[in-house]
């Protein structure tokens, strides 16, 4: 039987993942400050993205997602292991996206992956300390212009 603390932790982490999805989908980059630890490591390279520190990724995301007028990050089915103030998880992400090419034409495509996270409880609540993508599948991905790497204009 789960303790009240474990129930609370699980609900807080579930809310953390939902807030991440809304922050990305609403392009509310500053909301990410309440989701990741300041020293978090993020690796989106599995789907062609960047890998780096939280500040680097936060600065990179607006440029990377500019060519996508619409996307949804739908997270579900989390396998969570709690260990006091630390946790690890593997969470399904279904990510439909619309890509707009240089001619203004839109293509809808899909990415299915898992987020592998390391989480920590902080004074401000649970935060993601490390996030890595694990690709499952893609469907209908169009040719996409490369995004400047971290540190490039």
CSV table of C-alpha atoms in Angstrom, one decimal:
chain,number,residue,atom,x,y,z
A,1,UNK,CA,0.0,0.0,0.0
A,2,UNK,CA,1.3,3.5,-0.9
A,3,UNK,CA,2.0,6.0,1.9
A,4,UNK,CA,0.5,9.5,1.7
A,5,UNK,CA,4.0,10.8,0.9
A,6,UNK,CA,4.3,8.5,-2.1
A,7,UNK,CA,0.9,9.4,-3.3
A,8,UNK,CA,1.7,13.1,-3.0
A,9,UNK,CA,5.1,12.6,-4.7
A,10,UNK,CA,3.5,10.7,-7.6
A,11,UNK,CA,0.8,13.4,-8.1
A,12,UNK,CA,3.4,16.2,-7.9
A,13,UNK,CA,5.6,14.5,-10.5
A,14,UNK,CA,2.6,13.9,-12.8
A,15,UNK,CA,1.8,17.6,-12.5
A,16,UNK,CA,5.5,18.5,-13.3
A,17,UNK,CA,5.3,16.5,-16.5
A,18,UNK,CA,2.0,18.1,-17.5
A,19,UNK,CA,3.5,21.6,-16.8
A,20,UNK,CA,6.5,20.7,-19.0
A,21,UNK,CA,4.1,19.8,-21.9
A,22,UNK,CA,2.1,23.0,-21.5
A,23,UNK,CA,5.3,25.2,-21.2
A,24,UNK,CA,6.7,23.8,-24.4
A,25,UNK,CA,3.4,23.8,-26.4
A,26,UNK,CA,2.6,27.4,-25.3
A,27,UNK,CA,6.2,28.5,-25.9
A,28,UNK,CA,6.4,29.7,-22.3
A,29,UNK,CA,10.2,29.3,-22.0
A,30,UNK,CA,10.4,31.0,-18.6
A,31,UNK,CA,8.0,28.4,-17.1
A,32,UNK,CA,10.7,25.8,-17.7
A,33,UNK,CA,12.6,27.4,-14.7
A,34,UNK,CA,9.9,25.8,-12.5
A,35,UNK,CA,10.4,22.4,-14.1
A,36,UNK,CA,14.1,21.8,-14.4
A,37,UNK,CA,16.9,22.3,-11.8
A,38,UNK,CA,19.3,25.1,-12.8
A,39,UNK,CA,22.1,22.6,-13.4
A,40,UNK,CA,19.9,20.1,-15.3
A,41,UNK,CA,21.3,18.1,-18.3
A,42,UNK,CA,19.0,17.7,-21.2
A,43,UNK,CA,19.5,15.5,-24.3
A,44,UNK,CA,17.1,15.9,-27.2
A,45,UNK,CA,19.6,14.5,-29.7
A,46,UNK,CA,17.8,11.2,-30.2
A,47,UNK,CA,15.3,13.1,-32.4
A,48,UNK,CA,17.8,15.5,-34.0
A,49,UNK,CA,17.8,18.1,-31.3
A,50,UNK,CA,20.5,19.5,-29.0
A,51,UNK,CA,22.2,18.2,-25.9
A,52,UNK,CA,23.4,20.5,-23.2
A,53,UNK,CA,22.8,22.3,-19.9
A,54,UNK,CA,19.4,23.6,-19.0
A,55,UNK,CA,20.3,27.3,-19.8
A,56,UNK,CA,21.7,26.2,-23.2
A,57,UNK,CA,18.6,24.2,-24.1
A,58,UNK,CA,16.3,26.9,-22.9
A,59,UNK,CA,18.0,29.4,-25.2
A,60,UNK,CA,18.0,26.9,-28.1
A,61,UNK,CA,14.3,25.9,-27.9
A,62,UNK,CA,12.8,29.0,-29.4
A,63,UNK,CA,15.1,28.8,-32.5
A,64,UNK,CA,14.6,25.0,-32.8
A,65,UNK,CA,10.8,25.2,-32.6
A,66,UNK,CA,10.3,28.2,-34.8
A,67,UNK,CA,9.7,26.2,-38.0
A,68,UNK,CA,6.9,24.3,-36.2
A,69,UNK,CA,3.7,26.4,-36.0
A,70,UNK,CA,1.8,23.7,-34.0
A,71,UNK,CA,2.8,20.8,-31.8
A,72,UNK,CA,1.5,18.9,-28.8
A,73,UNK,CA,3.5,17.0,-26.2
A,74,UNK,CA,1.2,14.4,-24.8
A,75,UNK,CA,2.8,12.5,-21.9
A,76,UNK,CA,1.3,9.4,-20.4
A,77,UNK,CA,2.1,6.1,-18.7
A,78,UNK,CA,4.9,6.9,-16.4
A,79,UNK,CA,7.0,4.1,-14.8
A,80,UNK,CA,8.3,5.8,-11.7
A,81,UNK,CA,10.8,4.7,-9.0
A,82,UNK,CA,10.9,6.8,-5.9
A,83,UNK,CA,13.8,6.8,-3.5
A,84,UNK,CA,13.3,9.5,-0.9
A,85,UNK,CA,14.2,12.9,-2.4
A,86,UNK,CA,15.2,11.3,-5.7
A,87,UNK,CA,13.3,9.5,-8.4
A,88,UNK,CA,13.8,8.0,-11.9
A,89,UNK,CA,11.2,7.6,-14.5
A,90,UNK,CA,10.4,6.5,-18.1
A,91,UNK,CA,7.4,8.3,-19.6
A,92,UNK,CA,5.7,7.9,-23.0
A,93,UNK,CA,5.5,10.9,-25.2
A,94,UNK,CA,3.3,11.1,-28.3
A,95,UNK,CA,4.3,14.2,-30.2
A,96,UNK,CA,2.3,15.3,-33.3
A,97,UNK,CA,3.9,18.3,-35.0
A,98,UNK,CA,3.2,20.5,-38.0
A,99,UNK,CA,6.3,21.6,-40.0
A,100,UNK,CA,6.2,24.6,-42.2
A,101,UNK,CA,8.8,24.6,-45.0
A,102,UNK,CA,10.4,27.6,-46.7
A,103,UNK,CA,7.5,27.6,-49.3
A,104,UNK,CA,4.9,27.9,-46.5
A,105,UNK,CA,3.6,24.4,-47.0
A,106,UNK,CA,2.6,22.5,-43.9
A,107,UNK,CA,3.2,18.8,-43.2
A,108,UNK,CA,1.9,17.0,-40.1
A,109,UNK,CA,4.1,14.3,-38.7
A,110,UNK,CA,4.4,12.2,-35.5
A,111,UNK,CA,7.1,11.2,-33.1
A,112,UNK,CA,6.7,8.6,-30.4
A,113,UNK,CA,9.3,8.4,-27.7
A,114,UNK,CA,10.0,8.0,-24.0
A,115,UNK,CA,11.5,10.5,-21.7
A,116,UNK,CA,14.0,9.0,-19.3
A,117,UNK,CA,14.2,11.4,-16.3
A,118,UNK,CA,16.1,11.8,-13.1
A,119,UNK,CA,14.2,13.9,-10.6
A,120,UNK,CA,15.0,15.6,-7.3
A,121,UNK,CA,12.9,17.0,-4.6
A,122,UNK,CA,13.9,20.7,-4.0
A,123,UNK,CA,12.6,23.3,-1.6
A,124,UNK,CA,10.3,24.4,-4.4
A,125,UNK,CA,9.0,20.9,-5.2
A,126,UNK,CA,10.1,18.2,-7.6
A,127,UNK,CA,12.3,19.2,-10.5
A,128,UNK,CA,13.9,17.4,-13.5
A,129,UNK,CA,17.6,17.1,-13.0
A,130,UNK,CA,18.3,15.1,-16.2
A,131,UNK,CA,16.1,14.3,-19.3
A,132,UNK,CA,17.0,12.1,-22.2
A,133,UNK,CA,14.9,11.1,-25.1
A,134,UNK,CA,14.6,7.5,-26.2
A,135,UNK,CA,13.1,7.3,-29.7
A,136,UNK,CA,10.4,4.8,-30.4
A,137,UNK,CA,9.2,5.7,-33.9
A,138,UNK,CA,8.5,8.5,-36.4
A,139,UNK,CA,5.8,8.8,-39.1
A,140,UNK,CA,5.7,11.2,-42.1
A,141,UNK,CA,8.7,13.3,-41.0
A,142,UNK,CA,9.4,15.8,-43.8
A,143,UNK,CA,12.9,17.2,-44.7
A,144,UNK,CA,13.6,19.7,-41.9
A,145,UNK,CA,16.2,22.5,-42.1
A,146,UNK,CA,18.9,22.0,-39.5
A,147,UNK,CA,18.6,24.3,-36.5
A,148,UNK,CA,21.8,26.2,-35.5
A,149,UNK,CA,23.6,24.3,-32.8
A,150,UNK,CA,23.9,25.5,-29.2
A,151,UNK,CA,26.0,28.6,-29.2
A,152,UNK,CA,25.5,29.4,-32.9
A,153,UNK,CA,23.3,32.3,-34.1
